[in-house]
Short mmCIF file of C-alpha atoms in Angstrom, two decimals:
data_model
loop_
_atom_site.label_atom_id
_atom_site.label_comp_id
_atom_site.label_asym_id
_atom_site.label_seq_id
_atom_site.Cartn_x
_atom_site.Cartn_y
_atom_site.Cartn_z
CA MET M 91 -1.88 -33.67 -19.53
CA LYS M 92 -4.75 -31.73 -17.98
CA PHE M 93 -2.43 -30.52 -15.20
CA LEU M 94 0.08 -29.31 -17.80
CA GLN M 95 -2.67 -27.47 -19.66
CA PHE M 96 -3.85 -25.88 -16.40
CA THR M 97 -0.30 -24.82 -15.51
CA LEU M 98 0.31 -23.30 -18.93
CA LEU M 99 -3.06 -21.54 -18.83
CA SER M 100 -2.26 -20.12 -15.37
CA PHE M 101 1.12 -18.89 -16.55
CA PHE M 102 -0.23 -17.23 -19.68
CA SER M 103 -3.07 -15.66 -17.69
CA LEU M 104 -0.61 -14.15 -15.23
CA THR M 105 1.66 -12.93 -18.03
CA LEU M 106 -1.23 -11.46 -19.99
CA CYS M 107 -2.56 -9.79 -16.85
CA THR M 108 0.81 -8.13 -16.19
CA HIS M 109 1.27 -7.01 -19.79
CA SER M 110 -2.34 -5.87 -19.96
CA LEU M 111 -1.88 -3.71 -16.88
CA LEU M 112 1.23 -2.10 -18.32
CA ALA M 113 -0.37 -1.65 -21.73
CA GLN M 114 -3.51 -0.02 -20.40
CA ILE M 115 -2.03 2.87 -18.46
CA PRO M 116 -4.69 5.58 -18.79
CA GLN M 117 -3.64 8.72 -20.61
CA VAL M 118 -4.28 12.19 -19.27
CA PRO M 119 -7.01 13.80 -21.41
CA ALA M 120 -7.14 17.42 -22.48
CA GLN M 121 -10.45 17.76 -20.62
CA LEU M 122 -12.26 15.88 -17.87
CA GLU M 123 -15.08 16.29 -15.37
CA PHE M 124 -14.36 16.63 -11.67
CA ALA M 125 -17.18 17.09 -9.15
CA ASP M 126 -19.33 19.81 -10.78
CA LEU M 127 -16.40 21.30 -12.69
CA THR M 128 -15.06 21.01 -16.22
CA VAL M 129 -11.28 20.77 -16.04
CA LYS M 130 -9.23 21.72 -19.09
CA ILE M 131 -5.59 20.62 -19.03
CA THR M 132 -2.83 22.24 -21.07
CA PRO M 133 -0.38 19.96 -22.97
CA GLN M 134 2.46 20.77 -20.56
CA ALA M 135 0.31 19.98 -17.54
CA GLN M 136 -0.85 16.78 -19.26
CA ARG M 137 2.75 15.62 -19.51
CA GLU M 138 3.42 16.50 -15.88
CA ILE M 139 0.32 14.67 -14.59
CA GLN M 140 1.04 11.70 -16.86
CA LEU M 141 4.35 11.13 -15.06
CA ASP M 142 2.41 10.70 -11.80
CA VAL M 143 -0.10 8.37 -13.49
CA ASP M 144 2.70 6.25 -14.95
CA ALA M 145 4.34 6.04 -11.53
CA GLN M 146 1.21 4.41 -10.11
CA TYR M 147 1.43 1.64 -12.72
CA ARG M 148 5.18 1.11 -12.74
CA ASN M 149 5.08 -1.85 -10.37
CA PRO M 150 2.23 -4.20 -11.44
CA SER M 151 2.49 -6.34 -8.31
CA TYR M 152 2.25 -3.40 -5.91
CA PHE M 153 -0.46 -1.81 -8.05
CA LYS M 154 -2.63 -4.91 -7.60
CA VAL M 155 -2.08 -4.93 -3.84
CA LYS M 156 -3.07 -1.27 -3.71
CA GLN M 157 -6.00 -1.83 -6.06
CA ASP M 158 -7.26 -4.62 -3.84
CA ARG M 159 -7.11 -2.33 -0.81
CA ILE M 160 -8.98 0.36 -2.73
CA ASN M 161 -11.74 -2.01 -3.77
CA LEU M 162 -12.03 -3.22 -0.18
CA TYR M 163 -12.53 0.21 1.39
CA MET M 164 -13.94 2.39 -1.39
CA PRO M 165 -17.63 1.39 -1.06
CA ILE M 166 -17.58 2.75 2.49
CA VAL M 167 -15.79 5.94 1.42
CA GLU M 168 -18.32 6.55 -1.36
CA ARG M 169 -21.23 5.96 1.01
CA GLU M 170 -19.98 8.48 3.58
CA LEU M 171 -19.26 11.18 0.96
CA ARG M 172 -22.65 10.62 -0.64
CA SER M 173 -24.48 10.81 2.67
CA LEU M 174 -23.13 14.33 3.28
CA GLY M 175 -23.65 15.62 -0.23
CA VAL M 176 -19.95 15.66 -1.16
CA PRO M 177 -19.18 14.65 -4.78
CA GLU M 178 -17.93 11.08 -4.97
CA ASP M 179 -15.01 12.27 -7.08
CA LEU M 180 -13.40 13.40 -3.83
CA LYS M 181 -12.89 9.73 -2.93
CA TYR M 182 -9.58 9.66 -4.81
CA LEU M 183 -8.19 12.03 -2.21
CA VAL M 184 -8.02 9.24 0.38
CA ILE M 185 -5.77 7.26 -2.00
CA GLN M 186 -3.54 10.29 -2.42
CA GLU M 187 -3.38 10.99 1.30
CA SER M 188 -2.63 7.55 2.72
CA GLY M 189 -2.94 4.86 0.06
CA LEU M 190 -5.72 3.61 2.37
CA ILE M 191 -3.21 2.62 5.03
CA PRO M 192 -5.20 2.88 8.29
CA ASP M 193 -2.32 3.83 10.58
CA ALA M 194 -0.19 5.92 8.22
CA VAL M 195 1.53 8.83 9.98
CA SER M 196 3.00 11.91 8.29
CA THR M 197 6.01 13.94 9.38
CA SER M 198 3.59 16.53 10.81
CA ASN M 199 1.88 13.80 12.88
CA ALA M 200 -1.23 13.58 10.70
CA VAL M 201 -2.71 10.09 11.16
CA GLY M 202 -4.96 7.57 9.48
CA PHE M 203 -6.86 7.07 6.25
CA TRP M 204 -7.50 10.78 5.65
CA GLN M 205 -4.40 12.07 7.49
CA PHE M 206 -6.02 14.15 10.23
CA LYS M 207 -4.08 15.93 12.95
CA GLN M 208 -5.71 15.49 16.34
CA GLY M 209 -7.09 19.03 16.60
CA THR M 210 -8.65 18.96 13.14
CA ALA M 211 -10.04 15.47 13.76
CA GLU M 212 -11.79 16.61 16.90
CA GLU M 213 -13.20 19.66 15.06
CA VAL M 214 -15.06 17.35 12.69
CA GLY M 215 -16.35 15.11 15.48
CA LEU M 216 -13.77 12.33 15.48
CA ARG M 217 -12.79 10.73 18.75
CA VAL M 218 -9.06 10.57 19.42
CA ASP M 219 -7.90 9.15 22.74
CA ALA M 220 -6.19 6.11 24.23
CA GLN M 221 -9.25 3.91 23.65
CA VAL M 222 -10.46 5.04 20.24
CA ASP M 223 -8.76 6.74 17.30
CA ASP M 224 -11.43 7.40 14.68
CA ARG M 225 -8.76 8.55 12.23
CA LYS M 226 -7.97 4.85 11.73
CA ASN M 227 -11.65 3.99 11.18
CA ILE M 228 -12.53 4.07 7.49
CA ALA M 229 -16.18 5.02 8.04
CA SER M 230 -15.66 7.64 10.77
CA SER M 231 -12.66 9.27 9.13
CA SER M 232 -14.41 9.42 5.74
CA ARG M 233 -17.38 11.08 7.39
CA GLY M 234 -15.02 13.57 9.05
CA ALA M 235 -13.27 14.29 5.74
CA ALA M 236 -16.64 14.84 4.04
CA LEU M 237 -17.65 17.35 6.72
CA TYR M 238 -14.32 19.15 6.41
CA LEU M 239 -14.48 19.40 2.61
CA ARG M 240 -18.14 20.41 2.58
CA LYS M 241 -17.47 23.20 5.09
CA HIS M 242 -14.57 24.56 3.05
CA ASN M 243 -16.49 24.36 -0.20
CA SER M 244 -19.33 26.38 1.32
CA SER M 245 -16.78 29.13 1.99
CA LEU M 246 -14.72 28.85 -1.20
CA ASP M 247 -17.58 27.91 -3.56
CA ASN M 248 -15.32 25.74 -5.70
CA TRP M 249 -14.47 22.06 -5.24
CA MET M 250 -10.98 22.46 -6.69
CA THR M 251 -9.95 25.10 -4.17
CA ALA M 252 -11.78 23.20 -1.41
CA LEU M 253 -9.70 20.14 -2.27
CA VAL M 254 -6.43 22.12 -2.14
CA SER M 255 -7.54 23.56 1.20
CA TYR M 256 -7.32 20.02 2.54
CA GLN M 257 -3.56 20.38 2.24
CA MET M 258 -3.08 24.05 3.13
CA GLY M 259 -6.09 24.85 5.34
CA LEU M 260 -8.99 27.19 4.67
CA GLY M 261 -7.01 30.33 5.49
CA GLY M 262 -4.13 29.23 3.31
CA ALA M 263 -6.44 28.47 0.39
CA LYS M 264 -8.15 31.85 0.68
CA ALA M 265 -4.79 33.62 0.73
CA TYR M 266 -3.48 31.55 -2.20
CA PHE M 267 -6.52 31.62 -4.49
CA GLY M 268 -8.38 34.74 -3.40
CA ASN M 269 -11.81 34.85 -5.08
CA GLN M 270 -10.67 34.02 -8.62
CA TYR M 271 -12.32 30.57 -8.64
CA SER M 272 -15.39 31.32 -6.51
CA GLY M 273 -18.45 30.03 -8.38
CA LYS M 274 -16.36 29.17 -11.42
CA LYS M 275 -17.35 25.95 -13.22
CA VAL M 276 -14.57 25.72 -15.81
CA ILE M 277 -10.99 25.35 -14.56
CA GLU M 278 -7.81 25.43 -16.62
CA VAL M 279 -4.90 23.40 -15.29
CA ASP M 280 -1.47 24.57 -16.43
CA ARG M 281 2.13 24.60 -15.19
CA ASN M 282 1.22 27.11 -12.45
CA THR M 283 -1.72 25.16 -11.02
CA HIS M 284 -1.17 24.04 -7.44
CA TRP M 285 0.77 20.74 -7.35
CA TYR M 286 -1.68 19.15 -4.89
CA PHE M 287 -4.58 19.37 -7.34
CA LYS M 288 -2.46 18.01 -10.19
CA LYS M 289 -1.40 15.11 -8.00
CA PHE M 290 -5.06 14.50 -7.17
CA LEU M 291 -5.96 14.44 -10.88
CA ALA M 292 -3.23 11.85 -11.43
CA HIS M 293 -4.80 9.59 -8.79
CA LYS M 294 -8.29 10.10 -10.23
CA ILE M 295 -7.11 9.24 -13.74
CA ALA M 296 -5.04 6.28 -12.55
CA TYR M 297 -7.79 4.61 -10.50
CA GLU M 298 -11.20 5.73 -11.74
CA ASN M 299 -11.48 2.84 -14.19
CA GLN M 300 -9.96 0.35 -11.76
CA ILE M 301 -12.42 0.63 -8.88
CA GLY M 302 -14.63 -2.43 -8.96
CA MET M 303 -12.23 -4.38 -11.18
CA PHE M 304 -11.69 -7.93 -9.87
CA VAL M 305 -8.49 -8.36 -7.86
CA SER M 306 -9.68 -10.67 -5.11
CA ASN M 307 -13.09 -11.49 -3.72
CA ARG M 308 -12.48 -9.91 -0.33
CA GLN M 309 -15.46 -8.10 1.12
CA LEU M 310 -15.38 -5.97 4.23
CA VAL M 311 -18.23 -6.59 6.65
CA GLU M 312 -19.42 -4.00 9.20
CA MET M 313 -21.01 -5.19 12.43
CA LYS M 314 -22.36 -3.16 15.34
CA VAL M 315 -21.10 -4.37 18.71
CA GLN M 316 -21.81 -3.30 22.26
CA GLY M 317 -18.75 -2.67 24.39
CA PRO M 318 -16.85 -3.15 26.48
CA VAL M 319 -15.50 -6.24 24.76
CA THR M 320 -12.06 -7.39 23.60
CA LEU M 321 -11.22 -8.23 20.00
CA ALA M 322 -10.02 -11.61 21.29
CA THR M 323 -13.55 -12.37 22.52
CA LEU M 324 -15.10 -11.10 19.28
CA SER M 325 -12.71 -13.20 17.20
CA LYS M 326 -14.10 -16.39 18.71
CA ARG M 327 -17.65 -15.22 18.11
CA LEU M 328 -16.99 -14.25 14.48
CA GLY M 329 -14.75 -17.17 13.59
CA VAL M 330 -11.74 -15.09 12.61
CA SER M 331 -8.37 -14.60 14.28
CA GLU M 332 -7.70 -11.87 16.80
CA GLU M 333 -4.87 -10.66 14.57
CA HIS M 334 -7.35 -10.36 11.71
CA LEU M 335 -9.63 -8.15 13.80
CA ARG M 336 -6.70 -6.03 14.96
CA GLU M 337 -5.63 -5.50 11.35
CA TYR M 338 -9.03 -4.14 10.28
CA ASN M 339 -9.84 -2.32 13.52
CA LYS M 340 -6.71 -0.33 14.31
CA TRP M 341 -9.00 2.36 15.69
CA ALA M 342 -9.56 0.19 18.78
CA GLY M 343 -6.80 0.98 21.27
CA ASN M 344 -5.05 -2.03 22.82
CA GLY M 345 -7.37 -4.43 21.01
CA LYS M 346 -10.41 -3.47 23.08
CA VAL M 347 -13.79 -1.98 22.16
CA PRO M 348 -14.76 0.40 24.99
CA ALA M 349 -18.20 0.88 26.51
CA GLY M 350 -20.79 2.00 23.98
CA THR M 351 -21.90 1.01 20.47
CA PHE M 352 -19.18 0.70 17.83
CA THR M 353 -18.76 -0.74 14.35
CA VAL M 354 -16.25 -3.56 13.96
CA PHE M 355 -14.86 -4.42 10.53
CA TYR M 356 -13.84 -7.88 9.41
CA ILE M 357 -13.79 -10.16 6.39
CA LYS M 358 -16.53 -12.72 6.64
CA ALA M 359 -15.50 -16.37 6.86
CA GLY M 360 -15.86 -18.23 3.58
CA SER M 361 -15.62 -15.12 1.42
CA LEU M 362 -11.90 -15.43 0.81
CA PRO M 363 -10.91 -18.55 -1.10
CA MET M 364 -8.07 -16.57 -2.72
CA GLU M 365 -6.90 -14.83 0.45
CA PRO M 366 -7.94 -16.75 3.58
CA ALA M 367 -8.53 -14.51 6.56
CA ILE M 368 -9.27 -17.35 8.96
CA SER M 369 -6.15 -18.33 10.85
CA LYS M 370 -6.82 -22.04 11.32
CA SER M 371 -4.19 -24.71 10.82
CA GLU M 372 -6.65 -26.96 9.02
CA ASP M 373 -7.14 -24.49 6.16
CA THR M 374 -6.54 -26.17 2.82
CA PRO M 375 -3.31 -24.92 1.22
CA GLN M 376 -3.75 -23.10 -2.04
CA LYS M 377 -2.27 -24.28 -5.32
CA THR M 378 1.02 -22.68 -6.23
CA PRO M 379 1.67 -21.38 -9.74
CA VAL M 380 4.68 -22.86 -11.55
CA TYR M 381 7.23 -20.15 -12.37
CA THR M 382 9.02 -20.64 -15.69
CA ALA M 383 12.20 -18.84 -16.78
CA ALA M 384 10.15 -16.35 -18.78
CA GLU M 385 7.89 -15.65 -15.85
CA LYS M 386 10.86 -15.05 -13.54
CA ASN M 387 11.83 -12.15 -15.78
CA SER M 388 8.45 -10.47 -15.31
CA PRO M 389 8.26 -7.31 -13.16
CA VAL M 390 6.18 -9.15 -10.55
CA TYR M 391 8.81 -11.81 -9.93
CA LYS M 392 11.82 -9.49 -10.17
CA GLN M 393 10.54 -7.38 -7.29
CA ALA M 394 11.10 -10.32 -4.94
CA ASN M 395 14.88 -10.08 -5.40
CA SER M 396 16.93 -8.62 -2.58
CA TYR M 397 18.86 -5.38 -2.74
CA PRO M 398 21.62 -4.82 -3.51
CA ARG M 399 21.26 -7.17 -6.49
CA ILE M 400 24.52 -9.02 -7.13
CA SER M 401 25.34 -10.91 -10.33
CA GLY M 402 28.44 -12.16 -12.14
CA ASN M 403 31.30 -14.27 -10.85
CA THR M 404 30.47 -14.09 -7.15
CA THR M 405 33.31 -16.50 -6.28
CA LYS M 406 35.70 -13.66 -7.14
CA ALA M 407 33.50 -10.82 -5.90
CA ASN M 408 36.43 -9.14 -4.12
CA GLN M 409 38.26 -8.69 -7.41
CA PRO M 410 37.51 -5.89 -9.92
CA ASN M 411 35.51 -6.55 -13.12
CA GLN M 412 33.93 -9.73 -11.73
CA ILE M 413 30.49 -8.73 -10.40
CA THR M 414 27.79 -6.12 -10.85
CA VAL M 415 25.96 -4.48 -7.96
CA ASN M 416 22.49 -3.30 -8.98
CA GLU M 417 23.66 -3.72 -12.60
CA LEU M 418 26.68 -1.47 -11.98
CA ASP M 419 30.31 -2.58 -11.82
CA GLY M 420 31.21 -3.21 -8.21
CA VAL M 421 33.41 -5.11 -5.81
CA LEU M 422 33.08 -6.77 -2.40
CA ALA M 423 35.40 -5.67 0.41
CA ALA M 424 37.28 -8.70 1.77
CA LYS M 425 38.67 -6.84 4.79
CA THR M 426 38.31 -3.60 6.69
CA THR M 427 40.79 -1.05 5.42
CA SER M 428 41.19 2.54 4.28
CA PRO M 429 39.73 3.91 1.02
CA GLY M 430 43.26 4.65 -0.19
CA LYS M 431 44.49 1.08 0.19
CA PHE M 432 41.26 -0.42 -1.12
CA SER M 433 41.13 1.77 -4.23
CA LYS M 434 44.77 0.89 -4.97
CA GLU M 435 43.98 -2.83 -4.68
CA ILE M 436 41.13 -2.59 -7.20
CA GLY M 437 43.02 -0.35 -9.63
CA LEU M 438 41.17 2.95 -9.14
CA LYS M 439 42.37 6.37 -8.11
CA GLU M 440 41.29 7.14 -4.57
CA LYS M 441 39.47 10.37 -5.48
CA LYS M 442 37.47 8.61 -8.18
CA PHE M 443 36.56 5.73 -5.88
CA LEU M 444 35.40 8.13 -3.15
CA ARG M 445 33.34 10.11 -5.67
CA LEU M 446 31.67 6.97 -7.08
CA ASN M 447 30.65 5.86 -3.57
CA ASP M 448 29.80 9.27 -2.05
CA MET M 449 32.49 8.80 0.60
CA ASN M 450 35.10 10.89 2.39
CA SER M 451 38.77 9.92 2.73
CA ASP M 452 38.48 9.54 6.51
CA GLU M 453 35.79 6.84 6.27
CA ARG M 454 36.56 3.13 6.46
CA ILE M 455 35.98 0.33 4.01
CA GLU M 456 34.09 -2.39 5.87
CA THR M 457 34.40 -6.14 5.42
CA GLY M 458 31.48 -7.71 3.54
CA LYS M 459 30.18 -4.44 2.10
CA TYR M 460 29.75 -3.82 -1.63
CA TYR M 461 31.25 -0.75 -3.28
CA TYR M 462 30.79 0.69 -6.75
CA THR M 463 33.48 1.08 -9.40
CA GLU M 464 31.03 2.69 -11.82
CA LYS M 465 28.98 5.86 -11.46
CA LYS M 466 25.73 5.26 -9.55
CA LYS M 467 22.30 5.98 -11.03
CA THR M 468 19.97 8.90 -10.42
CA SER M 469 17.05 6.59 -9.56
CA ALA M 470 16.39 3.01 -8.46
CA GLU M 471 14.32 0.27 -10.04
CA VAL M 472 11.83 0.37 -7.18
CA GLU M 473 9.59 3.25 -6.18
CA THR M 474 10.14 3.64 -2.46
CA HIS M 475 12.18 2.58 0.55
CA LEU M 476 10.90 2.30 4.11
CA VAL M 477 13.51 3.70 6.48
CA LEU M 478 14.34 1.40 9.37
CA PRO M 479 16.22 2.12 12.61
CA GLY M 480 19.96 2.53 12.14
CA GLU M 481 19.85 3.33 8.44
CA THR M 482 21.50 6.41 6.98
CA LEU M 483 21.00 8.27 3.74
CA TRP M 484 24.35 6.90 2.57
CA SER M 485 23.52 3.27 3.40
CA ILE M 486 20.22 3.58 1.51
CA SER M 487 21.93 5.14 -1.50
CA GLN M 488 24.46 2.29 -1.56
CA LYS M 489 21.77 -0.36 -1.18
CA TYR M 490 20.01 0.70 -4.40
CA GLY M 491 22.95 2.15 -6.34
CA VAL M 492 21.47 5.66 -6.25
CA ARG M 493 23.63 8.77 -5.96
CA LEU M 494 23.46 10.25 -2.49
CA ALA M 495 22.79 13.75 -3.81
CA SER M 496 19.93 12.42 -5.95
CA LEU M 497 18.35 10.61 -2.99
CA LYS M 498 18.51 13.76 -0.90
CA SER M 499 17.13 15.91 -3.70
CA LYS M 500 14.20 13.59 -4.48
CA ASN M 501 13.05 13.69 -0.86
CA ARG M 502 14.09 17.24 0.06
CA ILE M 503 16.10 15.89 2.97
CA ARG M 504 19.68 16.96 3.55
CA LYS M 505 21.11 15.25 6.62
CA ASP M 506 20.77 12.05 8.63
CA ALA M 507 19.44 14.00 11.59
CA ASP M 508 16.26 14.62 9.56
CA LEU M 509 15.89 10.92 8.72
CA LYS M 510 13.30 9.08 10.80
CA ALA M 511 12.46 5.39 11.04
CA GLY M 512 9.25 4.73 9.13
CA MET M 513 9.79 7.41 6.48
CA LEU M 514 8.77 6.28 3.01
CA LEU M 515 11.48 7.74 0.78
CA ASN M 516 11.07 8.16 -2.97
CA LEU M 517 13.67 6.36 -5.05
CA ARG M 518 12.43 7.35 -8.51
CA GLU M 519 10.19 10.39 -8.61
CA PRO M 520 11.07 13.72 -6.93
CA ARG M 521 8.82 14.75 -4.10
CA LYS M 522 6.84 17.91 -4.83
CA ARG M 523 7.69 21.09 -2.98
CA GLY M 524 5.69 21.23 0.23
CA GLU M 525 4.77 17.53 0.04
CA GLU M 526 5.43 15.78 3.34
CA ILE M 527 7.30 12.49 3.58
CA PRO M 528 4.80 9.90 4.87
CA ILE M 529 5.77 7.91 7.95
CA ILE M 530 4.63 4.34 8.55
CA PRO M 531 4.63 3.27 12.23
CA ILE M 532 7.41 0.77 12.97
CA THR M 533 7.43 -0.92 16.36
CA GLN M 534 9.43 -3.98 15.37
CA PRO M 535 13.23 -3.70 15.95
CA ALA M 536 15.12 -4.42 12.77
CA PRO M 537 18.75 -4.76 11.64
CA GLN M 538 20.35 -1.93 9.71
CA THR M 539 20.28 -3.69 6.36
CA ARG M 540 16.59 -4.55 6.33
CA THR M 541 14.56 -2.96 3.53
CA VAL M 542 10.92 -2.97 2.41
CA ILE M 543 10.27 -2.33 -1.27
CA ALA M 544 7.16 -1.56 -3.28
CA THR M 545 5.90 -5.15 -3.36
CA THR M 546 5.59 -5.20 0.40
CA ALA M 547 2.58 -3.14 1.48
CA PRO M 548 3.89 -0.58 4.03
CA GLU M 549 1.12 -0.96 6.48
CA GLN M 550 2.04 -4.55 7.12
CA MET M 551 5.08 -3.62 9.20
CA VAL M 552 3.81 -5.00 12.53
CA PRO M 553 5.41 -6.02 15.85
CA GLU M 554 7.33 -9.27 15.84
CA PRO M 555 6.31 -11.96 18.32
CA GLN M 556 8.64 -13.12 21.07
CA PRO M 557 10.97 -15.97 20.04
CA GLU M 558 9.45 -19.35 20.65
CA LYS M 559 10.80 -21.65 23.32
CA PRO M 560 12.89 -24.54 22.00
CA SER M 561 11.22 -27.90 21.98
CA VAL M 562 12.84 -31.23 22.71
CA ASN M 563 10.31 -33.03 20.50
CA GLN M 564 10.87 -33.67 16.80
CA PRO M 565 9.18 -30.77 14.95
CA GLU M 566 6.42 -31.33 12.44
CA ARG M 567 7.24 -30.12 8.91
CA ILE M 568 4.44 -27.99 7.40
CA THR M 569 4.31 -26.31 3.98
CA HIS M 570 2.50 -22.98 3.77
CA THR M 571 1.61 -21.32 0.46
CA VAL M 572 1.80 -17.53 0.62
CA ALA M 573 -1.48 -15.78 -0.26
CA GLN M 574 -1.82 -12.23 -1.52
CA GLY M 575 -1.53 -9.71 1.31
CA GLU M 576 0.10 -12.08 3.80
CA THR M 577 3.16 -11.01 5.79
CA LEU M 578 5.87 -12.94 7.59
CA PHE M 579 4.44 -11.75 10.89
CA ALA M 580 0.92 -12.93 10.08
CA ILE M 581 2.23 -16.33 8.98
CA SER M 582 4.41 -16.65 12.07
CA ARG M 583 1.42 -15.92 14.33
CA LYS M 584 -0.70 -18.43 12.45
CA TYR M 585 1.72 -21.27 13.19
CA GLY M 586 3.03 -20.02 16.54
CA VAL M 587 6.64 -19.57 15.46
CA SER M 588 8.96 -16.56 15.37
CA VAL M 589 9.67 -14.46 12.28
CA GLU M 590 13.41 -15.07 12.64
CA ASN M 591 12.90 -18.86 12.58
CA LEU M 592 10.58 -18.53 9.59
CA LYS M 593 13.26 -16.55 7.75
CA SER M 594 15.99 -19.00 8.72
CA TRP M 595 14.05 -22.09 7.61
CA ASN M 596 13.34 -20.55 4.20
CA SER M 597 16.57 -18.59 3.56
CA ILE M 598 14.69 -15.29 3.46
CA GLY M 599 17.03 -12.33 3.29
CA SER M 600 17.16 -9.14 5.32
CA GLN M 601 14.48 -7.50 3.16
CA ASN M 602 11.80 -9.88 4.53
CA ILE M 603 10.36 -10.30 1.03
CA ILE M 604 7.92 -13.09 0.20
CA SER M 605 5.86 -13.50 -2.95
CA VAL M 606 2.36 -14.77 -3.69
CA GLY M 607 2.45 -18.51 -4.36
CA GLN M 608 5.77 -19.04 -2.61
CA LYS M 609 5.94 -22.21 -0.49
CA LEU M 610 7.34 -21.74 3.00
CA VAL M 611 8.60 -24.53 5.25
CA ILE M 612 7.43 -24.34 8.87
CA LEU M 613 8.86 -26.61 11.56
CA LYS M 614 6.00 -26.82 14.03
CA PRO M 615 7.13 -27.79 17.56
#
């Protein structure tokens, strides 16, 4: 009886948390304070900024992952800004720039937490070489960003224009703004205000009341170490895994701290009962929440489904009017053929079929692929898609049931030649003019159909280990409960198995999606 009460309480707590998050989306005010400025926002600009605020909250599961990352790093960001006399309000810029992904890379090759290009990084005293990349160090890069912003503000005499100069450079900001805001303490934001500042305001409004809110009890520890020393050696000394140290110290090239004094970041042992950072097989498994039918319909659970999402009479999927693909009428190709023959078989005119699927008459229908018999949507249910090797704009549009023209328009990208592995494409909101498509480093080879959606934090795309050698002994069956922030790669390293085996044992699809509380079977050799 007590267990039933605990289960019901856990379920209602999770449900209330999700609904509470959705219900408490902050609204854009007509006036707010930013740095030492009073910012007045016109009704039209309020509506525009509100769309960006809403977008941050659309996926409660991903929001919590991002919120946890913010709470982990933000105390260090605030400290560095404060130490150089930069208003703490500027801290929301790091969320806007990288989402606090340490090794994020933009299309213009800007890198790290604050998205510095190498030349700019070196101008503000950051070290960038094969051994150390301070752009991936939260403390060093925040200090560099503070110096950069402070220098520009001393020239522009306005924190709003100084902030925009972060995107367009000091010369660009001077040419764009002139002297109209110099020394001005009241700013009006309207439809003509630079998009970068409005996007910043959206991040400030979305997160200013969330910083410090409890998501997990992770706490980042900073420790001075004297190099040279490897992270493998330090991991034994600190009682954490080498992979753990690599994750929080991506600034250290090749997993080594060079000669000199450096700060190493890690999560202290014993401070993570909700999200264990210690990779030891004797760790006590966490309790798994029981998912009811109602809970499976929640946004958090639905994000774990694979794309394309197929429903209906799947035993007759190759016949018309039997299945839906991403909630649109669709059909499965049973054989490779021409569009003309296929469209005739399913009772559609060829021109209409080609139009619905963004295809040309000289393309082939491929066995095992899904095609639409209903007009595709202008946006997907998920926010973003991480482009993987071999994917095309068309294959991505088909995966989510989004019109090809809409996908191109949202991301201001016109041809496959401009598509790069690691790009984080928008699937719902249009990208602002001049806004670069972020690129997440991908070193792990992946099949064409693999996708990462909003619930999978982009920075956790890491190299896959080499396949394990087969064992002649009977394997030991282990059950692992997925904790928040864990990836398939991290779990595979913990138990010394390959990602592909982990996926095979647990029937995990090509999207590599796992959810918090999910129980995974591991066959330990």
